[in-house]
Amino acid sequence: MSSPSAAPPAPNNLKRIVAASLIGTTIEWYDFFLYGSAAALVFNELFFPNSDPLVGTLLSFLTYAVGFAARPIGALVFGHYGDRLGRKKLLVLSLLMMGGATFAIGLLPTHATIGSMAPILLTVLRLVQGFALGGEWGGAVLLVSEHGDARRRGFWASWPQTGAPAGQLLATGVLALLTAVLSESAFGAWGWRIPFLLSGVLVIVGLWIRLSVDESPVFKQALKRADARKADAPAERMPLVAVLKHHWRDVLVAMGARMAENISYYVITAFILVYATTSAGVSKQTALNAVLIASALHFAVIPAWGALSDRLGRRPVYLIGAVGVGLWMFPFFALIDTGGFGALLLAVTVGLVMHGAMYAPQAAFFSEMFATRMRYSGASIGAQFASVAAGAPAPLIATALLSDYGTSTPIALYVIAASLLTVVAILAAKETRHRDLADVSAETEDRAHAPAKTETSEDARAV
């Protein structure tokens, strides 16, 4: 497409917007990953104490998966209002919901106190977490993508993506510190609550920063044009309807692209805490330390992959990650089976570096697929609906395969199959790195929101 029609924002303003998105996503992913780590380490004993240890882990991962089930609903609701009202308002709401649910988990009585109500309440709070996260991702990456310019969009939009490893780093670091300084009994009795309660402080910081940034200029321009059209087209189609009508292929591509990225990530960071401790004889502390260090490196490589996508394109970089993570799965488990910390660290680090090649360009890639007034809905639906089939059951499926077969081979094949699916999706996609978000799909957007079957040439030219 043509070069951006609007001048890029001042560097300081853009950095503030990137910081607001990054800090918000870090907090939200901290809350989400904290639950996953706790599910692998202590929730089986605290909320499902009458089960076999591995069955208890399966049940705790099942409540973990429930959060993913709520993410598509959050994507639909937040996407709809985010395309109607703006990105900023919905991002503030998602942060409040996620932080409140996480703080409440820290106060939740266990099975020993209130019996079966404990896992029920835990599941409800997990649903709130998932609902909030379903709306968080799309808004955060769009706020940056729509402020930046096309030449470096891959780099700048990759920074909110670093919120995932940053949240993982923060959650794993807090848990690693607590398991190091507390006895196992103290951690199980009350220590596990501390990282959940810390979420309340983090949310206050995140809100203070997010409230200080402006709404996306691209969205504000599109909203003005939509208001100007209301005299001739009073009934604007719902963003969801417009997305499914005009961008259904892009939604399918986004869902396929998420398969390898989502499944590999949760196998590498969440399931590993089960596999390393039960099959490889590695202590919980050692496994946590490996994920902690690898997450720091993951954080560092994501902006580098994002910058490379500005030079090579979104598709080539994404393909490197999809193929790489598939090829790495058998060496990944073989290294863990050695039981050595160095081998474990190498396994996780290489896996996350390959994952970063998919995750880094994803924000810009998905943003560039959709027109402005349906971008929040389109990007969120594509990303979050895929999470139900990908990330949600990944630790559950991997744990069940380990229980049934007692070997890592079927788990590696499971990830490889997801990689093949992602490769097909990316090969079917169009390259998007030169698109201007103010102009992308201009005619499509006007048709999507015009109730009449015919439109004037002036309408067709508007975004």
Protein backbone atom coordinates (compact mmCIF):
# COMPACT_ATOMS: atom_id res chain seq x y z
CA MET A 1 0.00 0.00 0.00
CA SER A 2 1.03 3.63 -0.03
CA SER A 3 3.11 5.21 2.65
CA PRO A 4 1.28 6.34 5.72
CA SER A 5 -0.94 9.29 5.08
CA ALA A 6 -0.57 10.64 8.57
CA ALA A 7 2.74 11.63 10.09
CA PRO A 8 4.08 9.12 12.61
CA PRO A 9 3.81 10.15 16.25
CA ALA A 10 6.68 11.79 18.08
CA PRO A 11 9.18 9.21 19.41
CA ASN A 12 8.49 10.07 23.05
CA ASN A 13 4.73 9.74 22.56
CA LEU A 14 5.11 6.41 20.77
CA LYS A 15 7.40 5.10 23.50
CA ARG A 16 4.84 6.05 26.13
CA ILE A 17 2.14 4.20 24.20
CA VAL A 18 4.38 1.15 23.83
CA ALA A 19 5.16 1.28 27.57
CA ALA A 20 1.46 1.47 28.43
CA SER A 21 0.66 -1.55 26.26
CA LEU A 22 3.68 -3.51 27.47
CA ILE A 23 3.05 -2.93 31.17
CA GLY A 24 -0.62 -3.76 30.80
CA THR A 25 0.00 -6.97 28.88
CA THR A 26 2.76 -7.95 31.31
CA ILE A 27 0.36 -7.65 34.24
CA GLU A 28 -2.40 -9.54 32.45
CA TRP A 29 -0.06 -12.35 31.38
CA TYR A 30 1.47 -12.44 34.85
CA ASP A 31 -1.99 -13.12 36.22
CA PHE A 32 -2.74 -15.72 33.56
CA PHE A 33 0.57 -17.59 33.74
CA LEU A 34 0.66 -17.47 37.50
CA TYR A 35 -2.44 -19.62 37.48
CA GLY A 36 -0.84 -22.08 35.04
CA SER A 37 2.28 -22.47 37.18
CA ALA A 38 0.23 -22.83 40.35
CA ALA A 39 -1.97 -25.42 38.60
CA ALA A 40 1.11 -27.50 37.85
CA LEU A 41 2.69 -27.09 41.29
CA VAL A 42 0.10 -26.84 44.09
CA PHE A 43 -3.52 -26.57 42.93
CA ASN A 44 -3.87 -30.33 42.54
CA GLU A 45 -3.25 -30.72 46.29
CA LEU A 46 -5.14 -27.63 47.45
CA PHE A 47 -8.31 -27.94 45.38
CA PHE A 48 -8.37 -31.61 44.27
CA PRO A 49 -6.83 -33.42 47.27
CA ASN A 50 -8.73 -36.70 46.94
CA SER A 51 -7.40 -37.51 43.48
CA ASP A 52 -4.39 -39.48 42.30
CA PRO A 53 -1.48 -36.99 41.93
CA LEU A 54 -1.45 -37.14 38.12
CA VAL A 55 -5.25 -37.08 37.96
CA GLY A 56 -5.24 -34.11 40.31
CA THR A 57 -2.84 -32.36 37.96
CA LEU A 58 -5.16 -33.14 35.06
CA LEU A 59 -8.10 -31.63 36.98
CA SER A 60 -6.14 -28.50 37.86
CA PHE A 61 -5.10 -28.12 34.21
CA LEU A 62 -8.77 -28.54 33.31
CA THR A 63 -9.64 -25.43 35.32
CA TYR A 64 -6.64 -23.83 33.58
CA ALA A 65 -8.21 -24.69 30.20
CA VAL A 66 -11.55 -23.21 31.27
CA GLY A 67 -9.93 -19.78 31.14
CA PHE A 68 -9.21 -20.32 27.47
CA ALA A 69 -12.86 -21.22 26.84
CA ALA A 70 -13.85 -17.74 28.03
CA ARG A 71 -11.31 -15.98 25.84
CA PRO A 72 -13.36 -16.14 22.60
CA ILE A 73 -16.33 -14.66 24.46
CA GLY A 74 -14.09 -11.87 25.70
CA ALA A 75 -12.79 -11.40 22.15
CA LEU A 76 -16.35 -11.01 20.81
CA VAL A 77 -17.48 -8.59 23.51
CA PHE A 78 -14.33 -6.50 23.76
CA GLY A 79 -13.83 -6.58 20.00
CA HIS A 80 -17.36 -5.31 19.37
CA TYR A 81 -17.12 -2.40 21.80
CA GLY A 82 -13.47 -1.76 20.99
CA ASP A 83 -14.41 -1.20 17.35
CA ARG A 84 -17.36 0.98 18.37
CA LEU A 85 -16.01 2.95 21.35
CA GLY A 86 -12.23 2.78 21.05
CA ARG A 87 -9.25 0.72 22.19
CA LYS A 88 -8.30 2.61 25.36
CA LYS A 89 -11.57 2.26 27.34
CA LEU A 90 -11.71 -1.49 26.81
CA LEU A 91 -8.06 -1.95 27.78
CA VAL A 92 -8.68 -0.26 31.13
CA LEU A 93 -11.69 -2.50 31.75
CA SER A 94 -9.81 -5.69 30.85
CA LEU A 95 -6.99 -4.80 33.25
CA LEU A 96 -9.42 -4.20 36.12
CA MET A 97 -11.23 -7.50 35.51
CA MET A 98 -8.07 -9.57 35.25
CA GLY A 99 -6.42 -8.01 38.29
CA GLY A 100 -9.55 -8.29 40.40
CA ALA A 101 -10.01 -11.99 39.59
CA THR A 102 -6.36 -12.78 40.31
CA PHE A 103 -6.42 -10.92 43.62
CA ALA A 104 -9.57 -12.85 44.58
CA ILE A 105 -7.83 -16.18 43.88
CA GLY A 106 -5.24 -15.17 46.47
CA LEU A 107 -8.04 -14.90 49.05
CA LEU A 108 -9.86 -18.08 47.99
CA PRO A 109 -10.45 -20.78 50.65
CA THR A 110 -9.14 -24.22 49.68
CA HIS A 111 -10.88 -27.60 49.57
CA ALA A 112 -9.89 -28.27 53.17
CA THR A 113 -11.93 -25.23 54.28
CA ILE A 114 -15.06 -25.16 52.12
CA GLY A 115 -14.99 -28.49 50.29
CA SER A 116 -16.24 -28.72 46.71
CA MET A 117 -17.10 -25.01 46.58
CA ALA A 118 -13.37 -24.26 46.42
CA PRO A 119 -12.77 -25.68 42.90
CA ILE A 120 -16.09 -24.19 41.74
CA LEU A 121 -15.10 -20.68 42.85
CA LEU A 122 -11.65 -21.21 41.40
CA THR A 123 -13.22 -22.09 38.05
CA VAL A 124 -15.46 -19.00 38.10
CA LEU A 125 -12.50 -16.71 38.75
CA ARG A 126 -10.56 -18.46 36.00
CA LEU A 127 -13.45 -17.72 33.62
CA VAL A 128 -13.21 -14.02 34.50
CA GLN A 129 -9.48 -14.12 33.82
CA GLY A 130 -10.01 -15.71 30.44
CA PHE A 131 -12.78 -13.28 29.49
CA ALA A 132 -10.55 -10.31 30.32
CA LEU A 133 -7.51 -11.68 28.50
CA GLY A 134 -9.64 -12.38 25.43
CA GLY A 135 -10.16 -8.64 25.07
CA GLU A 136 -6.73 -7.51 26.25
CA TRP A 137 -4.48 -8.79 23.50
CA GLY A 138 -6.27 -7.26 20.53
CA GLY A 139 -6.58 -3.83 22.09
CA ALA A 140 -2.98 -3.69 23.30
CA VAL A 141 -1.37 -4.59 19.98
CA LEU A 142 -3.75 -2.37 17.99
CA LEU A 143 -3.05 0.65 20.17
CA VAL A 144 0.63 0.40 19.23
CA SER A 145 0.13 -0.73 15.64
CA GLU A 146 -2.25 2.13 14.88
CA HIS A 147 0.03 4.75 16.42
CA GLY A 148 3.21 3.66 14.64
CA ASP A 149 4.29 3.88 11.01
CA ALA A 150 4.41 1.01 8.52
CA ARG A 151 8.20 0.93 8.17
CA ARG A 152 8.84 -0.18 11.78
CA ARG A 153 5.44 -1.52 12.75
CA GLY A 154 6.74 -5.06 13.22
CA PHE A 155 9.31 -3.84 15.74
CA TRP A 156 7.06 -1.52 17.73
CA ALA A 157 4.06 -3.86 17.72
CA SER A 158 6.24 -6.71 18.97
CA TRP A 159 6.80 -4.93 22.29
CA PRO A 160 3.31 -5.67 23.66
CA GLN A 161 4.08 -9.27 22.69
CA THR A 162 7.00 -9.23 25.12
CA GLY A 163 4.36 -8.88 27.84
CA ALA A 164 3.86 -12.65 27.59
CA PRO A 165 7.45 -13.66 28.46
CA ALA A 166 7.67 -10.71 30.86
CA GLY A 167 4.55 -11.94 32.65
CA GLN A 168 5.91 -15.49 32.57
CA LEU A 169 9.23 -14.20 33.90
CA LEU A 170 7.54 -12.28 36.68
CA ALA A 171 5.19 -15.10 37.66
CA THR A 172 7.87 -17.78 37.53
CA GLY A 173 10.36 -15.54 39.32
CA VAL A 174 8.01 -14.85 42.22
CA LEU A 175 7.16 -18.54 42.52
CA ALA A 176 10.82 -19.55 42.29
CA LEU A 177 11.73 -17.08 45.03
CA LEU A 178 8.96 -18.28 47.31
CA THR A 179 9.74 -21.97 46.80
CA ALA A 180 13.39 -21.19 47.53
CA VAL A 181 12.83 -19.31 50.80
CA LEU A 182 9.78 -21.17 52.12
CA SER A 183 9.45 -24.77 53.17
CA GLU A 184 7.16 -26.94 51.04
CA SER A 185 4.56 -27.01 53.82
CA ALA A 186 4.63 -23.21 54.26
CA PHE A 187 4.34 -22.63 50.54
CA GLY A 188 1.37 -25.01 50.33
CA ALA A 189 -0.30 -23.49 53.39
CA TRP A 190 -0.06 -19.77 52.58
CA GLY A 191 2.97 -18.90 50.44
CA TRP A 192 1.20 -19.61 47.15
CA ARG A 193 -1.24 -16.76 47.89
CA ILE A 194 1.41 -14.03 47.88
CA PRO A 195 1.95 -13.77 44.09
CA PHE A 196 -1.81 -13.62 43.51
CA LEU A 197 -2.26 -10.83 46.04
CA LEU A 198 0.63 -8.89 44.48
CA SER A 199 -1.54 -8.51 41.40
CA GLY A 200 -3.52 -5.79 43.16
CA VAL A 201 -0.44 -3.55 43.37
CA LEU A 202 0.51 -4.24 39.76
CA VAL A 203 -2.96 -3.33 38.51
CA ILE A 204 -2.78 0.11 40.18
CA VAL A 205 0.51 0.81 38.39
CA GLY A 206 -0.88 -0.44 35.08
CA LEU A 207 -4.01 1.69 35.33
CA TRP A 208 -2.02 4.83 36.11
CA ILE A 209 0.03 4.36 32.93
CA ARG A 210 -2.81 3.27 30.66
CA LEU A 211 -5.03 6.18 31.59
CA SER A 212 -2.28 8.59 30.48
CA VAL A 213 -2.22 7.59 26.79
CA ASP A 214 -4.38 8.80 23.91
CA GLU A 215 -6.80 6.84 21.77
CA SER A 216 -5.49 5.48 18.47
CA PRO A 217 -5.47 8.28 15.82
CA VAL A 218 -6.33 5.78 13.09
CA PHE A 219 -9.43 4.72 15.01
CA LYS A 220 -10.46 8.31 15.73
CA GLN A 221 -10.23 9.16 12.03
CA ALA A 222 -12.27 6.09 11.07
CA LEU A 223 -14.87 6.96 13.71
CA LYS A 224 -15.24 10.49 12.32
CA ARG A 225 -15.77 9.13 8.82
CA ALA A 226 -18.34 6.65 10.15
CA ASP A 227 -20.19 9.48 11.90
CA ALA A 228 -20.16 11.50 8.69
CA ARG A 229 -21.76 8.60 6.83
CA LYS A 230 -24.62 8.17 9.30
CA ALA A 231 -26.87 10.61 7.49
CA ASP A 232 -26.86 8.36 4.42
CA ALA A 233 -26.25 5.05 6.22
CA PRO A 234 -27.80 5.17 9.70
CA ALA A 235 -27.65 1.42 10.36
CA GLU A 236 -24.04 0.35 10.76
CA ARG A 237 -23.37 -3.37 10.67
CA MET A 238 -21.98 -5.04 13.78
CA PRO A 239 -18.18 -5.47 13.57
CA LEU A 240 -18.54 -9.24 14.05
CA VAL A 241 -20.91 -9.52 11.09
CA ALA A 242 -18.64 -7.36 8.95
CA VAL A 243 -15.58 -9.44 9.86
CA LEU A 244 -17.24 -12.76 9.04
CA LYS A 245 -18.58 -11.36 5.76
CA HIS A 246 -15.49 -9.60 4.44
CA HIS A 247 -12.53 -11.08 6.34
CA TRP A 248 -13.42 -14.72 6.98
CA ARG A 249 -10.33 -15.95 5.12
CA ASP A 250 -8.13 -13.73 7.25
CA VAL A 251 -9.77 -15.08 10.41
CA LEU A 252 -9.01 -18.65 9.29
CA VAL A 253 -5.41 -17.73 8.49
CA ALA A 254 -4.99 -16.12 11.90
CA MET A 255 -6.45 -19.19 13.62
CA GLY A 256 -4.15 -21.52 11.70
CA ALA A 257 -1.15 -19.31 12.43
CA ARG A 258 -1.89 -19.53 16.14
CA MET A 259 -1.86 -23.34 16.33
CA ALA A 260 1.87 -24.02 16.50
CA GLU A 261 2.57 -20.79 18.36
CA ASN A 262 -0.01 -21.43 21.08
CA ILE A 263 0.44 -25.18 21.54
CA SER A 264 4.24 -25.08 21.59
CA TYR A 265 4.30 -22.25 24.12
CA TYR A 266 2.17 -24.02 26.71
CA VAL A 267 3.98 -27.31 26.22
CA ILE A 268 7.35 -25.57 26.67
CA THR A 269 6.42 -23.39 29.66
CA ALA A 270 3.52 -25.07 31.50
CA PHE A 271 3.61 -28.79 30.72
CA ILE A 272 7.36 -28.88 31.25
CA LEU A 273 6.79 -28.33 34.98
CA VAL A 274 4.90 -31.61 35.01
CA TYR A 275 7.12 -33.58 32.64
CA ALA A 276 10.46 -32.50 34.12
CA THR A 277 9.40 -33.24 37.69
CA THR A 278 7.55 -36.53 37.11
CA SER A 279 9.40 -38.18 34.20
CA ALA A 280 12.89 -36.68 34.30
CA GLY A 281 13.26 -36.52 38.09
CA VAL A 282 14.02 -32.80 38.09
CA SER A 283 13.07 -30.79 41.16
CA LYS A 284 10.38 -28.10 40.99
CA GLN A 285 12.96 -25.43 41.76
CA THR A 286 15.24 -26.55 38.91
CA ALA A 287 12.39 -26.60 36.39
CA LEU A 288 11.21 -23.16 37.49
CA ASN A 289 14.73 -21.75 37.23
CA ALA A 290 15.10 -23.05 33.67
CA VAL A 291 11.81 -21.49 32.59
CA LEU A 292 12.79 -18.27 34.38
CA ILE A 293 16.09 -17.86 32.53
CA ALA A 294 14.66 -18.93 29.18
CA SER A 295 11.79 -16.45 29.55
CA ALA A 296 14.30 -13.63 29.95
CA LEU A 297 15.96 -14.62 26.67
CA HIS A 298 12.54 -14.99 25.07
CA PHE A 299 11.77 -11.40 26.07
CA ALA A 300 15.00 -10.21 24.45
CA VAL A 301 14.58 -11.95 21.09
CA ILE A 302 10.96 -10.92 20.38
CA PRO A 303 11.77 -7.30 19.38
CA ALA A 304 14.65 -8.62 17.26
CA TRP A 305 12.32 -10.99 15.39
CA GLY A 306 9.81 -8.13 15.06
CA ALA A 307 12.46 -5.88 13.51
CA LEU A 308 13.49 -8.66 11.14
CA SER A 309 9.87 -8.98 10.00
CA ASP A 310 10.05 -5.32 8.92
CA ARG A 311 12.93 -6.23 6.62
CA LEU A 312 12.02 -9.72 5.40
CA GLY A 313 8.24 -9.71 5.83
CA ARG A 314 5.84 -11.24 8.33
CA ARG A 315 5.45 -14.57 6.52
CA PRO A 316 9.16 -15.58 6.23
CA VAL A 317 9.87 -14.88 9.90
CA TYR A 318 6.69 -16.67 10.99
CA LEU A 319 7.65 -19.70 8.89
CA ILE A 320 11.09 -19.84 10.53
CA GLY A 321 9.39 -20.17 13.90
CA ALA A 322 6.77 -22.70 12.83
CA VAL A 323 9.28 -25.01 11.13
CA GLY A 324 11.87 -24.50 13.86
CA VAL A 325 9.63 -25.40 16.77
CA GLY A 326 8.42 -28.53 14.97
CA LEU A 327 11.96 -29.72 14.29
CA TRP A 328 13.00 -28.99 17.87
CA MET A 329 10.41 -31.14 19.67
CA PHE A 330 12.27 -34.47 19.70
CA PRO A 331 15.58 -32.87 20.79
CA PHE A 332 13.57 -30.84 23.32
CA PHE A 333 12.33 -33.89 25.21
CA ALA A 334 15.60 -35.79 24.75
CA LEU A 335 17.50 -33.00 26.48
CA ILE A 336 15.01 -32.87 29.36
CA ASP A 337 15.30 -36.64 29.83
CA THR A 338 19.00 -36.26 30.68
CA GLY A 339 17.98 -34.63 33.97
CA GLY A 340 20.75 -32.01 33.76
CA PHE A 341 20.03 -28.35 34.34
CA GLY A 342 22.13 -27.20 31.38
CA ALA A 343 20.32 -29.54 29.01
CA LEU A 344 16.95 -28.49 30.43
CA LEU A 345 17.83 -24.83 30.00
CA LEU A 346 18.98 -25.38 26.41
CA ALA A 347 15.78 -27.25 25.57
CA VAL A 348 13.51 -24.50 26.86
CA THR A 349 15.58 -21.62 25.50
CA VAL A 350 15.78 -22.87 21.91
CA GLY A 351 12.08 -23.73 22.01
CA LEU A 352 11.16 -20.23 23.15
CA VAL A 353 13.48 -18.55 20.63
CA MET A 354 11.70 -20.45 17.84
CA HIS A 355 8.36 -19.55 19.39
CA GLY A 356 9.40 -15.88 19.38
CA ALA A 357 9.80 -15.96 15.61
CA MET A 358 6.07 -16.66 15.39
CA TYR A 359 4.93 -14.50 18.26
CA ALA A 360 6.89 -11.34 17.38
CA PRO A 361 5.40 -10.58 13.93
CA GLN A 362 1.96 -11.81 14.96
CA ALA A 363 0.78 -8.44 16.32
CA ALA A 364 1.59 -6.47 13.17
CA PHE A 365 0.59 -9.35 10.89
CA PHE A 366 -2.90 -9.73 12.35
CA SER A 367 -3.43 -5.96 12.62
CA GLU A 368 -2.60 -5.49 8.95
CA MET A 369 -5.15 -8.07 7.84
CA PHE A 370 -8.26 -6.15 8.90
CA ALA A 371 -9.91 -2.79 8.18
CA THR A 372 -9.93 -0.23 11.01
CA ARG A 373 -13.57 -0.41 12.13
CA MET A 374 -13.44 -4.20 12.37
CA ARG A 375 -9.78 -4.64 13.30
CA TYR A 376 -10.27 -5.17 17.05
CA SER A 377 -12.94 -7.80 16.37
CA GLY A 378 -11.06 -9.50 13.54
CA ALA A 379 -7.67 -9.74 15.26
CA SER A 380 -9.22 -10.80 18.58
CA ILE A 381 -11.52 -13.42 17.05
CA GLY A 382 -8.73 -14.94 14.97
CA ALA A 383 -6.35 -15.06 17.91
CA GLN A 384 -8.68 -16.10 20.72
CA PHE A 385 -10.89 -18.64 18.96
CA ALA A 386 -7.73 -20.51 18.02
CA SER A 387 -6.69 -20.58 21.68
CA VAL A 388 -9.66 -22.84 22.49
CA ALA A 389 -8.34 -25.54 20.18
CA ALA A 390 -4.66 -24.79 20.72
CA GLY A 391 -3.43 -23.38 24.04
CA ALA A 392 -6.43 -24.40 26.15
CA PRO A 393 -6.09 -28.16 25.87
CA ALA A 394 -2.33 -28.27 25.22
CA PRO A 395 -1.14 -29.00 28.81
CA LEU A 396 -4.18 -31.23 29.32
CA ILE A 397 -3.54 -33.25 26.15
CA ALA A 398 0.18 -33.47 26.84
CA THR A 399 -0.43 -34.67 30.41
CA ALA A 400 -2.99 -37.24 29.22
CA LEU A 401 -0.61 -38.52 26.52
CA LEU A 402 2.14 -38.86 29.10
CA SER A 403 -0.22 -40.73 31.43
CA ASP A 404 -1.40 -43.12 28.70
CA TYR A 405 1.88 -43.80 26.89
CA GLY A 406 4.54 -43.00 29.48
CA THR A 407 6.76 -41.42 26.80
CA SER A 408 7.25 -38.02 25.20
CA THR A 409 6.99 -39.30 21.59
CA PRO A 410 3.23 -38.71 21.12
CA ILE A 411 3.59 -35.26 22.70
CA ALA A 412 6.32 -34.32 20.23
CA LEU A 413 4.18 -35.58 17.34
CA TYR A 414 1.27 -33.50 18.65
CA VAL A 415 3.34 -30.30 18.47
CA ILE A 416 4.75 -31.24 15.05
CA ALA A 417 1.22 -31.69 13.67
CA ALA A 418 0.34 -28.19 14.93
CA SER A 419 3.48 -26.83 13.22
CA LEU A 420 2.44 -28.34 9.90
CA LEU A 421 -1.00 -26.76 10.20
CA THR A 422 0.56 -23.35 10.88
CA VAL A 423 2.93 -23.69 7.91
CA VAL A 424 -0.08 -24.33 5.63
CA ALA A 425 -1.91 -21.29 7.04
CA ILE A 426 1.08 -18.96 6.58
CA LEU A 427 1.69 -20.17 3.02
CA ALA A 428 -1.96 -19.38 2.26
CA ALA A 429 -1.66 -15.85 3.67
CA LYS A 430 -0.68 -12.67 1.86
CA GLU A 431 2.33 -10.60 2.87
CA THR A 432 1.17 -7.47 4.73
CA ARG A 433 4.26 -5.57 5.91
CA HIS A 434 3.87 -2.62 3.49
CA ARG A 435 0.21 -1.93 4.28
CA ASP A 436 -0.90 1.40 5.69
CA LEU A 437 -3.45 0.81 8.44
CA ALA A 438 -5.25 4.06 7.58
CA ASP A 439 -5.87 2.82 4.05
CA VAL A 440 -6.04 -0.97 4.33
CA SER A 441 -9.23 -2.47 2.92
CA ALA A 442 -10.82 0.94 2.40
CA GLU A 443 -13.57 -0.20 0.11
CA THR A 444 -14.20 -3.31 2.21
CA GLU A 445 -14.70 -1.23 5.33
CA ASP A 446 -17.18 1.10 3.67
CA ARG A 447 -19.16 -1.80 2.22
CA ALA A 448 -19.15 -3.50 5.61
CA HIS A 449 -20.84 -0.57 7.30
CA ALA A 450 -23.14 0.62 4.53
CA PRO A 451 -26.65 -0.87 4.70
CA ALA A 452 -27.45 -0.18 1.07
CA LYS A 453 -26.38 -2.56 -1.70
CA THR A 454 -25.05 0.30 -3.81
CA GLU A 455 -22.58 2.97 -2.84
CA THR A 456 -21.24 6.11 -4.39
CA SER A 457 -17.68 6.38 -5.65
CA GLU A 458 -16.97 8.83 -2.85
CA ASP A 459 -18.11 6.25 -0.28
CA ALA A 460 -15.97 3.57 -1.88
CA ARG A 461 -12.88 5.70 -1.52
CA ALA A 462 -13.40 6.37 2.20
CA VAL A 463 -11.96 4.15 4.90
